mmCIF file of C-alpha atoms and ligand atoms in Angstrom:
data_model
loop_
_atom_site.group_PDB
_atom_site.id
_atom_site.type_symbol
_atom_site.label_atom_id
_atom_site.label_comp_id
_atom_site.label_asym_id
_atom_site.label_seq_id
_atom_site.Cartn_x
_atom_site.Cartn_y
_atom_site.Cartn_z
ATOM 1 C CA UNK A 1 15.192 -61.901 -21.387
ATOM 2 C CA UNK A 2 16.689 -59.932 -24.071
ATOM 3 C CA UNK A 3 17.714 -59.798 -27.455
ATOM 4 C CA UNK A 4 19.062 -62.557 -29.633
ATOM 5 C CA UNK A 5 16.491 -64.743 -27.365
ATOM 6 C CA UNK A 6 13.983 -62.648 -27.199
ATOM 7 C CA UNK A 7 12.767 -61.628 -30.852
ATOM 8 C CA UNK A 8 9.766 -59.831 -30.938
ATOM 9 C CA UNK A 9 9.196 -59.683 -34.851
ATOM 10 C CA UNK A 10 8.780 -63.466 -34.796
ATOM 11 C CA UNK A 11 4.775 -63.064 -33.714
ATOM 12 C CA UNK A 12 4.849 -60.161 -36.325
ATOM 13 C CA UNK A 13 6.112 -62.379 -39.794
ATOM 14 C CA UNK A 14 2.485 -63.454 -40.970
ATOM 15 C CA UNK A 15 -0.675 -61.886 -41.840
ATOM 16 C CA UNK A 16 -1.798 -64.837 -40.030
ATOM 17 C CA UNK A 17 0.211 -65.031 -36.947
ATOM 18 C CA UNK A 18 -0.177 -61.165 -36.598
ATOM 19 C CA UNK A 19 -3.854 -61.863 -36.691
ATOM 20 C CA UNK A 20 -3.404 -64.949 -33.814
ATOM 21 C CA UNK A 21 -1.971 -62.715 -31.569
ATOM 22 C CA UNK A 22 -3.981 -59.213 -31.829
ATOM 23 C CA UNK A 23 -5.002 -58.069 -28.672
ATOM 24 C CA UNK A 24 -8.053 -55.910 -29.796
ATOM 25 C CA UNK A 25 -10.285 -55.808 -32.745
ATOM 26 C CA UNK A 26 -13.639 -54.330 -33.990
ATOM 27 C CA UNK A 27 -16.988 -55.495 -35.054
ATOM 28 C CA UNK A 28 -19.527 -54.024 -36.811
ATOM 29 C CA UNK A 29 -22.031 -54.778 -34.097
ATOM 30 C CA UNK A 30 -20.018 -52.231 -31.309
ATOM 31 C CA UNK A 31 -20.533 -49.352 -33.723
ATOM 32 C CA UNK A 32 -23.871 -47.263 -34.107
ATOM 33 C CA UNK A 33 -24.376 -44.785 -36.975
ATOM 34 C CA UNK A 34 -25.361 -41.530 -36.273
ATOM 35 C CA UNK A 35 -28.738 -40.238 -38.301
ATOM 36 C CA UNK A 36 -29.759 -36.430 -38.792
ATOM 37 C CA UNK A 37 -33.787 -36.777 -39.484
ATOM 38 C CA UNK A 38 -34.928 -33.381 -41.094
ATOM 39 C CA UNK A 39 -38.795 -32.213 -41.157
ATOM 40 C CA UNK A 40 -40.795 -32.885 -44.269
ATOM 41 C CA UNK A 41 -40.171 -35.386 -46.819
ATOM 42 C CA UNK A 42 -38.612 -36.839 -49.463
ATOM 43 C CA UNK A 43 -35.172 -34.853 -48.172
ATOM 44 C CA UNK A 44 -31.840 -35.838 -48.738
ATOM 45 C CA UNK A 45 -29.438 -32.592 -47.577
ATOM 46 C CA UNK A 46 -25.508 -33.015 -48.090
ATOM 47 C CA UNK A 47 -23.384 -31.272 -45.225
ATOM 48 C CA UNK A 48 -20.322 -29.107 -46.248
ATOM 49 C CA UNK A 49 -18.171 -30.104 -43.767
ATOM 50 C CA UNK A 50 -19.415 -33.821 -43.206
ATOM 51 C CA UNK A 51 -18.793 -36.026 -46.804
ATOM 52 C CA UNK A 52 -20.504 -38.385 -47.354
ATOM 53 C CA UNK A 53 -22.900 -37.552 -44.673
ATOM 54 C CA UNK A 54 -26.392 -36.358 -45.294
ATOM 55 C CA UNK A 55 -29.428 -34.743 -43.627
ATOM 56 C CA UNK A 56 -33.070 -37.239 -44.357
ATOM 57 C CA UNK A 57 -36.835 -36.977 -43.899
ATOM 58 C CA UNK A 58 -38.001 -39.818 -42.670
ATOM 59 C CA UNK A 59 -39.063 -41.594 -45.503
ATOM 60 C CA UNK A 60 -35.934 -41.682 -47.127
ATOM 61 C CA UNK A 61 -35.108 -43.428 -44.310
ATOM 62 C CA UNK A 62 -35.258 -47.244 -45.100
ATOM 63 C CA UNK A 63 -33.053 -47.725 -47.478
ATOM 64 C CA UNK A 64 -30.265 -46.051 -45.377
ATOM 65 C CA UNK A 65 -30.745 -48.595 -42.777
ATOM 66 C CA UNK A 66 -30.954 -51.427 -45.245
ATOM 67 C CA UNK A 67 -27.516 -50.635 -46.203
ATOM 68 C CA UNK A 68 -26.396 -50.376 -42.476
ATOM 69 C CA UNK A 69 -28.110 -53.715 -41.672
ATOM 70 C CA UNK A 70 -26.468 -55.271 -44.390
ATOM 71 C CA UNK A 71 -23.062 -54.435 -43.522
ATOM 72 C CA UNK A 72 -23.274 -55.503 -39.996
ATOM 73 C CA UNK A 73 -24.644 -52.153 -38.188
ATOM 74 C CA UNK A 74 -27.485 -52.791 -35.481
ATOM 75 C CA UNK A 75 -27.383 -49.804 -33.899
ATOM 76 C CA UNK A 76 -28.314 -46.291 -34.543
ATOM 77 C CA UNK A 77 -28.632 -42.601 -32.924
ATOM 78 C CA UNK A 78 -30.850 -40.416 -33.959
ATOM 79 C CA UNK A 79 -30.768 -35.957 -34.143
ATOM 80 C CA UNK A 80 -33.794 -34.181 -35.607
ATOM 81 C CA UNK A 81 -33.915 -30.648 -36.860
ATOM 82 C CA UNK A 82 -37.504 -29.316 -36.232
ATOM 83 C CA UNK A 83 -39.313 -27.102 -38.673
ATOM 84 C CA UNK A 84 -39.994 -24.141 -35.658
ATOM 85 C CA UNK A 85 -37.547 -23.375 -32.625
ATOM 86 C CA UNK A 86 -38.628 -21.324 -29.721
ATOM 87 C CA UNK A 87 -36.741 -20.314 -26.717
ATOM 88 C CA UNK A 88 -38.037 -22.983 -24.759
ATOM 89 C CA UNK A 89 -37.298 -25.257 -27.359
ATOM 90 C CA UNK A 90 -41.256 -26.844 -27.489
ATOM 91 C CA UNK A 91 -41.239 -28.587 -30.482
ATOM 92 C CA UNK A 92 -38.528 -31.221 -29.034
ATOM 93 C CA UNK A 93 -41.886 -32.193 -26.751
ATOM 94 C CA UNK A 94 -43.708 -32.999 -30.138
ATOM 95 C CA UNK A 95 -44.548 -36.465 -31.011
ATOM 96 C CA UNK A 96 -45.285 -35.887 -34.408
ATOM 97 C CA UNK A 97 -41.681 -34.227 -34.771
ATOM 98 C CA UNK A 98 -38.550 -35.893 -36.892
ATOM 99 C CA UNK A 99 -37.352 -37.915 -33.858
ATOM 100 C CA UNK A 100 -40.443 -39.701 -32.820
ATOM 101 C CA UNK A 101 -41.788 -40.081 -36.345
ATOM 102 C CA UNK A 102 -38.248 -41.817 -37.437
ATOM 103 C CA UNK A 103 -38.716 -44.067 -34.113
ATOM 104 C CA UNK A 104 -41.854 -45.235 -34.775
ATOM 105 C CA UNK A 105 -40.868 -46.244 -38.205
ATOM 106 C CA UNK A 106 -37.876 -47.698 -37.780
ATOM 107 C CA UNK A 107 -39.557 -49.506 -34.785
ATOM 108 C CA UNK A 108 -41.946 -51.051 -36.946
ATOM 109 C CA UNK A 109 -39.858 -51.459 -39.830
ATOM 110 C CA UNK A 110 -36.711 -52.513 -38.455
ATOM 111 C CA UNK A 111 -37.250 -54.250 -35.163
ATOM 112 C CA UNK A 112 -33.875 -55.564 -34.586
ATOM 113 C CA UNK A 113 -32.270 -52.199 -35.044
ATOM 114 C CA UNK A 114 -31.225 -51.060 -31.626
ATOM 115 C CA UNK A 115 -32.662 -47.061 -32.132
ATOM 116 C CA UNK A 116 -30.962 -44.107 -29.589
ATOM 117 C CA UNK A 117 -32.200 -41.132 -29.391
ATOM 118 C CA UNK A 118 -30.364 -37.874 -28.578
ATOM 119 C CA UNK A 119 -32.065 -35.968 -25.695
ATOM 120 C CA UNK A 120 -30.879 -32.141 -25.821
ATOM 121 C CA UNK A 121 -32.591 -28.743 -26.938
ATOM 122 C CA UNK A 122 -30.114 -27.826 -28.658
ATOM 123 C CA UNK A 123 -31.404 -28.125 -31.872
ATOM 124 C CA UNK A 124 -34.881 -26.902 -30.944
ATOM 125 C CA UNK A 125 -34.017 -23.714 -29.225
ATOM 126 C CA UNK A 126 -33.694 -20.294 -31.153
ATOM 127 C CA UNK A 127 -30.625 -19.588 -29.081
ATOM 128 C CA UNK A 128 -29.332 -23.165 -29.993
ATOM 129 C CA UNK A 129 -28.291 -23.558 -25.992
ATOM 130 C CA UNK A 130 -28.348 -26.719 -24.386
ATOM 131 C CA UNK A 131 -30.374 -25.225 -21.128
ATOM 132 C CA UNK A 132 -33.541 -23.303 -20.852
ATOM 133 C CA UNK A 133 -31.896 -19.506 -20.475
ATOM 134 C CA UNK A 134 -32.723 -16.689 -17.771
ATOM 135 C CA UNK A 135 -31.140 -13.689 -19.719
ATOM 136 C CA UNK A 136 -27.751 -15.349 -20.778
ATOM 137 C CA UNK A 137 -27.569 -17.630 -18.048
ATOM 138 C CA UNK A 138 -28.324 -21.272 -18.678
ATOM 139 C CA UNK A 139 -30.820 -22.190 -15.950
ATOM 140 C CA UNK A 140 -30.074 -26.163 -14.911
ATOM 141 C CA UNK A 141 -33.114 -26.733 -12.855
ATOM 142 C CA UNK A 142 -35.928 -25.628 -14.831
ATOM 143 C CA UNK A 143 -34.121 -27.639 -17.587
ATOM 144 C CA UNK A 144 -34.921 -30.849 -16.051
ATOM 145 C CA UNK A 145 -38.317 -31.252 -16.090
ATOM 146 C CA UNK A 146 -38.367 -30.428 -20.161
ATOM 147 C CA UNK A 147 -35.487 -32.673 -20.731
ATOM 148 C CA UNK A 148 -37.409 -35.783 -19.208
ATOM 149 C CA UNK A 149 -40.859 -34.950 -20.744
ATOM 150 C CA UNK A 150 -38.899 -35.382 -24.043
ATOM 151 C CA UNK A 151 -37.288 -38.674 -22.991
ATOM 152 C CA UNK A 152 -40.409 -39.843 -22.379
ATOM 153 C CA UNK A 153 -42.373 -38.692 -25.713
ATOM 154 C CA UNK A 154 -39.394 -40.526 -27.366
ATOM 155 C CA UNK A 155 -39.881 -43.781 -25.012
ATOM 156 C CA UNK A 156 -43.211 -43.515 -25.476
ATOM 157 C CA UNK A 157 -42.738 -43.444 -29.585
ATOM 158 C CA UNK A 158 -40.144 -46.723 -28.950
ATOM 159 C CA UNK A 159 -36.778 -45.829 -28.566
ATOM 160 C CA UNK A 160 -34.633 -48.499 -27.209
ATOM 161 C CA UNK A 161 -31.973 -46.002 -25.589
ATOM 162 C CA UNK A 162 -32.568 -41.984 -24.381
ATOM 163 C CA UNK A 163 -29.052 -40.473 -24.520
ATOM 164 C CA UNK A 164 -29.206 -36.857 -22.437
ATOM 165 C CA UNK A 165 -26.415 -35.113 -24.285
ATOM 166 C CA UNK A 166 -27.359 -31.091 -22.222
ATOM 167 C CA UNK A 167 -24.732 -31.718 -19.307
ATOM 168 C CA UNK A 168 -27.039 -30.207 -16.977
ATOM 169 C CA UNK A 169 -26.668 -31.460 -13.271
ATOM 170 C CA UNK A 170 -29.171 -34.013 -12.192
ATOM 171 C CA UNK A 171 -30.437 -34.774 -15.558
ATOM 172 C CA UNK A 172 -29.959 -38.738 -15.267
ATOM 173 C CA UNK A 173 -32.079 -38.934 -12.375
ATOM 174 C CA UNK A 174 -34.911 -36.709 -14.019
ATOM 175 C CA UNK A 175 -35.209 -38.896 -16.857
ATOM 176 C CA UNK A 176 -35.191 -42.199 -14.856
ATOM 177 C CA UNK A 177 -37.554 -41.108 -12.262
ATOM 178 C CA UNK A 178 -39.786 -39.951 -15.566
ATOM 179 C CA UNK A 179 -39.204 -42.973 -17.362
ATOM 180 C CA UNK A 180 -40.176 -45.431 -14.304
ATOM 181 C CA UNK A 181 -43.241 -43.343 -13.246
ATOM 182 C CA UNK A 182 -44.606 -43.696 -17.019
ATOM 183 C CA UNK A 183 -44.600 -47.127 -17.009
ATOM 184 C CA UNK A 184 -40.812 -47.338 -19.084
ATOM 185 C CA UNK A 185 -38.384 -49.016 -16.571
ATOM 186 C CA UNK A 186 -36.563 -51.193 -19.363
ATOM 187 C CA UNK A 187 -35.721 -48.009 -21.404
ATOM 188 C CA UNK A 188 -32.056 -47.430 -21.100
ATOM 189 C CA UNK A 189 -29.872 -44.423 -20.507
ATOM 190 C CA UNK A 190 -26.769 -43.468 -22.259
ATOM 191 C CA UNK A 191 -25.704 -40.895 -20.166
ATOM 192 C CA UNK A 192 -22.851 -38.400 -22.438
ATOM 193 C CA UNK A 193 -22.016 -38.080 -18.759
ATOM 194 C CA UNK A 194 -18.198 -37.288 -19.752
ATOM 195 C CA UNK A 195 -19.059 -34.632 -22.918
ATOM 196 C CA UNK A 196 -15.702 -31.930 -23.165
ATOM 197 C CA UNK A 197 -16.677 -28.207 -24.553
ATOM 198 C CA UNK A 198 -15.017 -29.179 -27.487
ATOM 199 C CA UNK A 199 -13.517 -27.363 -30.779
ATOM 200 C CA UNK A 200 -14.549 -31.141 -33.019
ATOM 201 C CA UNK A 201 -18.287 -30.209 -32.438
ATOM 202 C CA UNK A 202 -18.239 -27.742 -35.201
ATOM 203 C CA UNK A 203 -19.205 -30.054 -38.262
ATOM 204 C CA UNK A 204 -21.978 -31.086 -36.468
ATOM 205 C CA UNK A 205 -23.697 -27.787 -35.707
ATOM 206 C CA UNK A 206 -23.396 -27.010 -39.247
ATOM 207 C CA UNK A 207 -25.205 -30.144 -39.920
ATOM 208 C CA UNK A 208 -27.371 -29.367 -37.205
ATOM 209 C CA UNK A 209 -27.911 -25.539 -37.664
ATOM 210 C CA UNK A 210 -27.679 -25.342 -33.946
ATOM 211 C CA UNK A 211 -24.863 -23.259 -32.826
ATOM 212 C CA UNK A 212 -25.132 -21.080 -29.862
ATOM 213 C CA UNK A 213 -26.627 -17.690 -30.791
ATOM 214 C CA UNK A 214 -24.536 -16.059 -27.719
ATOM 215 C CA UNK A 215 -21.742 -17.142 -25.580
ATOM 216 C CA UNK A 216 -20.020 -20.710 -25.499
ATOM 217 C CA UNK A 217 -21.223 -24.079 -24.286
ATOM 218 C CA UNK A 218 -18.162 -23.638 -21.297
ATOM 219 C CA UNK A 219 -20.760 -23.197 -18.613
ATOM 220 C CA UNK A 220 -22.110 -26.561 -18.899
ATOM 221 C CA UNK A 221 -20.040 -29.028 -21.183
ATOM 222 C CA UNK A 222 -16.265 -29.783 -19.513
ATOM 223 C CA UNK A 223 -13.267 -28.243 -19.537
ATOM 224 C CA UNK A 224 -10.590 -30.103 -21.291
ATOM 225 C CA UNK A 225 -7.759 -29.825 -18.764
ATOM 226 C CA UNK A 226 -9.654 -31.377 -16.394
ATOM 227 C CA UNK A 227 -9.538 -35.067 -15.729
ATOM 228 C CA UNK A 228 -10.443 -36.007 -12.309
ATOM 229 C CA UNK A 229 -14.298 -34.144 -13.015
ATOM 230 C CA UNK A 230 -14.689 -36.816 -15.049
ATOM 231 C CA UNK A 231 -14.739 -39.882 -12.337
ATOM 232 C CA UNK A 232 -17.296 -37.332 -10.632
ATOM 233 C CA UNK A 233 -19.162 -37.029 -13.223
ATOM 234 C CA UNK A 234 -19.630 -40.417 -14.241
ATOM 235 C CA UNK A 235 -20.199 -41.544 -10.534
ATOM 236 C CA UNK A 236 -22.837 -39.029 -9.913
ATOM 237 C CA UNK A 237 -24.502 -40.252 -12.872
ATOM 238 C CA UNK A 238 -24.171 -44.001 -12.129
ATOM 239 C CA UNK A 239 -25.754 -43.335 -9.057
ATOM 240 C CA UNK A 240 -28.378 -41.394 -10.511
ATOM 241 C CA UNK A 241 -29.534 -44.289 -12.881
ATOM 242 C CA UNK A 242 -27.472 -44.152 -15.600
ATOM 243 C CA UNK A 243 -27.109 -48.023 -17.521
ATOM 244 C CA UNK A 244 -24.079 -46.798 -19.971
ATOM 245 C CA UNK A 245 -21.878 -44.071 -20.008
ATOM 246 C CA UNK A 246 -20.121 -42.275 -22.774
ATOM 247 C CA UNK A 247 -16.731 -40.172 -23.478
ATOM 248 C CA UNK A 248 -17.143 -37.580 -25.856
ATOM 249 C CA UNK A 249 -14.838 -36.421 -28.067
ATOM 250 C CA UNK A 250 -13.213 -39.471 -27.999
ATOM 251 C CA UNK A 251 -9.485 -39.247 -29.522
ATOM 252 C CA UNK A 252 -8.027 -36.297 -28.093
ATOM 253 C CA UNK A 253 -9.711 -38.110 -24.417
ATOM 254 C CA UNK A 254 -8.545 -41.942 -24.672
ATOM 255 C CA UNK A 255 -6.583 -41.100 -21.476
ATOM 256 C CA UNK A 256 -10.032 -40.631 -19.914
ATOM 257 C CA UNK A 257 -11.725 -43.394 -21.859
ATOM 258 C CA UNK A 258 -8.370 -45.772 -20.394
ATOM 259 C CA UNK A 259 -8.797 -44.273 -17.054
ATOM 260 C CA UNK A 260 -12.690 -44.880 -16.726
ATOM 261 C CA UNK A 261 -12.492 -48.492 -18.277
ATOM 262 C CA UNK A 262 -10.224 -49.451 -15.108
ATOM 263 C CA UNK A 263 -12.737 -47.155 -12.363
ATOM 264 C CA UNK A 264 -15.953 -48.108 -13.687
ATOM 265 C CA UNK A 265 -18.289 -51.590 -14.247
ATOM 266 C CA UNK A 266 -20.750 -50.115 -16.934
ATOM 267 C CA UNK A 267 -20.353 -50.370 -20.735
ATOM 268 C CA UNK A 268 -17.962 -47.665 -21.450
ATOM 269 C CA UNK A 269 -19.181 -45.708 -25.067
ATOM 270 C CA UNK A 270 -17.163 -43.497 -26.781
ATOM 271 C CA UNK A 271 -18.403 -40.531 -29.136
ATOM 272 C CA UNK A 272 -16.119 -40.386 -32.486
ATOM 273 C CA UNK A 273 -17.393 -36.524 -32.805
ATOM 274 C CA UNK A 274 -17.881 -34.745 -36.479
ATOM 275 C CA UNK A 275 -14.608 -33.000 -35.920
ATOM 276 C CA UNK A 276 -12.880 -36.263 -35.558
ATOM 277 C CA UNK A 277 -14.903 -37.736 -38.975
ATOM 278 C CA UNK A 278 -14.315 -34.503 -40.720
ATOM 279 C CA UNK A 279 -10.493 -34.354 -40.370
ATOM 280 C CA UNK A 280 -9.776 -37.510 -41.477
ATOM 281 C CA UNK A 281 -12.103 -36.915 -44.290
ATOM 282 C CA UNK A 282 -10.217 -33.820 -45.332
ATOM 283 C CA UNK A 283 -7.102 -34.681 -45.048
ATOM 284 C CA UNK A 284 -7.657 -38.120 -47.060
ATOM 285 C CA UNK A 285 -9.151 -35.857 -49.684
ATOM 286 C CA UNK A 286 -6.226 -33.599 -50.072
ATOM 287 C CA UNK A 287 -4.380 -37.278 -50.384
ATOM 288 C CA UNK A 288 -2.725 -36.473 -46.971
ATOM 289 C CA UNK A 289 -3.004 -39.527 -45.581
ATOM 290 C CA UNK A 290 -5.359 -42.888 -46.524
ATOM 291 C CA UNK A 291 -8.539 -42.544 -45.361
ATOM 292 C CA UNK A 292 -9.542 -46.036 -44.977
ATOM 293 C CA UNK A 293 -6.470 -46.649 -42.516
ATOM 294 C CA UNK A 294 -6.822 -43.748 -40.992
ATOM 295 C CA UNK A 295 -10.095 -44.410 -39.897
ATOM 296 C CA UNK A 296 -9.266 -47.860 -38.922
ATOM 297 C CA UNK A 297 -6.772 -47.176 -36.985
ATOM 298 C CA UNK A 298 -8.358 -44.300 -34.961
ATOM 299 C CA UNK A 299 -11.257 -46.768 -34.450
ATOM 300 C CA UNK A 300 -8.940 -49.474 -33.376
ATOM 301 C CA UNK A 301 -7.459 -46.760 -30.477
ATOM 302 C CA UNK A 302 -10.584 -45.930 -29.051
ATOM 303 C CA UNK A 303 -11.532 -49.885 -28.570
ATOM 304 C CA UNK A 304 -8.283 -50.137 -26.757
ATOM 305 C CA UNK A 305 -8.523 -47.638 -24.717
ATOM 306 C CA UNK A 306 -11.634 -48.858 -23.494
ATOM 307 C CA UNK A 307 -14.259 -48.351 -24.991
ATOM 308 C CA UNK A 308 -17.405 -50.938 -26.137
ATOM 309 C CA UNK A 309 -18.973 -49.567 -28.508
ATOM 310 C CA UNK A 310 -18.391 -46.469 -30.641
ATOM 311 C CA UNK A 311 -20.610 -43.906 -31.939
ATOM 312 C CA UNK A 312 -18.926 -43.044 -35.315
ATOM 313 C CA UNK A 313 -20.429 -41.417 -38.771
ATOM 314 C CA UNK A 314 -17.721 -44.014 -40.581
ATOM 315 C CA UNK A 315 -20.214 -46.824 -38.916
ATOM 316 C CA UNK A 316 -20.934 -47.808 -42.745
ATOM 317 C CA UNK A 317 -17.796 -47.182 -43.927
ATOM 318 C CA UNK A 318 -15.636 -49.404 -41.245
ATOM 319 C CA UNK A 319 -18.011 -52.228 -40.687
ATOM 320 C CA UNK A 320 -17.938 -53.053 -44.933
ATOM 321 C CA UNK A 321 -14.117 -52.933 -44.589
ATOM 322 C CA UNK A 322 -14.571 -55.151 -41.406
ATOM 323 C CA UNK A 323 -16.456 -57.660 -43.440
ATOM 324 C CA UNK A 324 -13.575 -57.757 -46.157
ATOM 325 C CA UNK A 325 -10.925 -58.181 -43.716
ATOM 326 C CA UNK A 326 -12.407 -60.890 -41.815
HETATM 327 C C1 PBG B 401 -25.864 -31.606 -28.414
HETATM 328 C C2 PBG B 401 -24.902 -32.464 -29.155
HETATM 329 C C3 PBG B 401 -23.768 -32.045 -29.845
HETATM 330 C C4 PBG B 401 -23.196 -33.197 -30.397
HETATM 331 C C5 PBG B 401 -23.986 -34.276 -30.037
HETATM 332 N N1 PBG B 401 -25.034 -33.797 -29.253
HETATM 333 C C6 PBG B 401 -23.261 -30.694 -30.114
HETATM 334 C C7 PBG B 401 -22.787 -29.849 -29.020
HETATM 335 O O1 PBG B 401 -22.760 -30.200 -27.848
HETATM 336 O O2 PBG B 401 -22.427 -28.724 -29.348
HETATM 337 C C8 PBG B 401 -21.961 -33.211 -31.216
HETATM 338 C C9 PBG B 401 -21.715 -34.437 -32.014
HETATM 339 C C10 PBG B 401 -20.667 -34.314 -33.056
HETATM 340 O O3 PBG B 401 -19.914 -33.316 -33.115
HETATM 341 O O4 PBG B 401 -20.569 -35.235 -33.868
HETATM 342 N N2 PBG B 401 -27.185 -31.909 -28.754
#
């Protein structure tokens, strides 16, 4: 059929038949706010390159999450930033640290919030690498068994999800086998079992203060040309126990989010990275383009390609325009 029959503005004249027809949409409830807990208290840090995004003790805590809660948000992830970092990275393993401490709270507080936790060393190593290191190699192996002990200490503090964010090989099946010893079958895994070495991290190691001291994160986190790594990733991590899995950055990758929606059965997240957040912030600043529909529409991509939920620090920000829209 073609053209004067076939009209395909007709289904596009109305607000309302535009909205009858719309293949995809968004809900607050597929989108989980990321949360940077600091040591100490009554903190509230801004980031230079992350607006409108802020660093908190645990105590300033609730009324953060009162204002998610209220706009629709059930879901959160949390990052800590320890007061000491060693090489080995030991005070990730401590359950008075900012992770457990904002679990348990939030936990007890909140129990209808859905609380992640992100499982990496990252932020807890003086050499801000994702692996244990031998010299200025990053040793997998002896990784493994420090990556599940602090799965566990945040299981054991109440964390719904553990999300192992390191890359290292075999991590999934650490955690699991660590988790179902202890006595913590039901706690899920995100696995970031598709995470790119990727330029949009930056933001977020500011935030973080946890960029590598030496060398790159190449050895461990993908390379962006490749594509067909990913399906191996993500299988060897299914098999390995993994309940969800996650594309990370997510919109220079919705070609990999499309192609792993169609390959695999699990809930398919995707990571809206501070890079991502920060360039649309910037540019909406500058006047550049509008924020709002920037932001929207970005969001709106990623559910199409794929994805069911989205990690994204405009969690706030989207699901209050959601609720006006609707
Ligand atoms: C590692 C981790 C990183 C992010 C989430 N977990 C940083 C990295 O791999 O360098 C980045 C998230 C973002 O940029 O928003 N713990």
């Amino acid at each position: 059929m073609a053209f004067p029959t076939e009209r395909p503005r007709r289904l596009r004249n109305s607000p309302s038949i535009r909205s009858l027809v719309r293949e995809n949409r968004l809900s607050p409830s597929q989108l989980v706010l990321p949360l940077f807990i600091t040591h100490g208290s009554n903190k509230k840090e801004e980031i230079r390159s992350m607006p409108d995004v802020f660093r908190h003790s645990v105590d300033r805590l609730p009324p953060v999450i009162k204002e998610a809660l209220s706009a629709g948000i059930r879901s959160v992830i949390l990052f800590g930033i320890p007061e000491n970092k060693d090489e080995s990275g030991s005070s990730a393993l401590d359950p008075e640290g900012p992770v457990p401490s904002a679990v348990r709270m939030l936990k007890r507080e909140f129990p209808e919030l859905v609380v992640i936790t992100d499982v990496c060393i990252d932020e807890y190593t003086t050499h801000g690498h994702c692996g244990l290191i031998k010299g200025e190699r990053i040793d997998n192996d002896s990784t493994l068994d420090c990556l599940s002990s602090m799965a566990l200490v945040h299981a054991k503090a109440g964390a719904d999800i553990v999300a192992p964010s390191d890359m290292m090989d075999g991590r999934v099946k650490a955690i699991r086998e660590r988790l179902d010893k202890s006595g913590f079958s039901d706690t899920i895994i995100l696995s970031y079992a598709v995470k790119y070495a990727s330029a949009f991290y930056g933001p977020f190691r500011d935030a973080m203060m946890s960029g590598p001291q030496f060398g790159d994160r190449s050895s461990y986190q993908m390379d962006p040309a490749n594509r067909m790594e990913a399906f191996r990733e993500a299988a060897m991590d299914i098999e390995e126990g993994a309940d969800i899995l996650m594309v990370k950055p997510a919109l220079p990758y919705l070609d990999i989010l499309r192609d792993m929606a169609g390959r695999f059965d699990l809930p398919l997240c995707a990571y809206q990275v501070s890079g991502e957040y920060a360039t649309i912030m910037a540019a909406g600043k500058e006047g550049w383009i509008d924020t709002d529909r920037a932001m929207m529409e970005s969001l709106l991509s990623i559910r199409r390609a794929g994805a069911t939920m989205i990690l994204t620090y405009f969690a706030v920000r989207a699901a209050r325009l959601l609720a006006k829209a609707e």
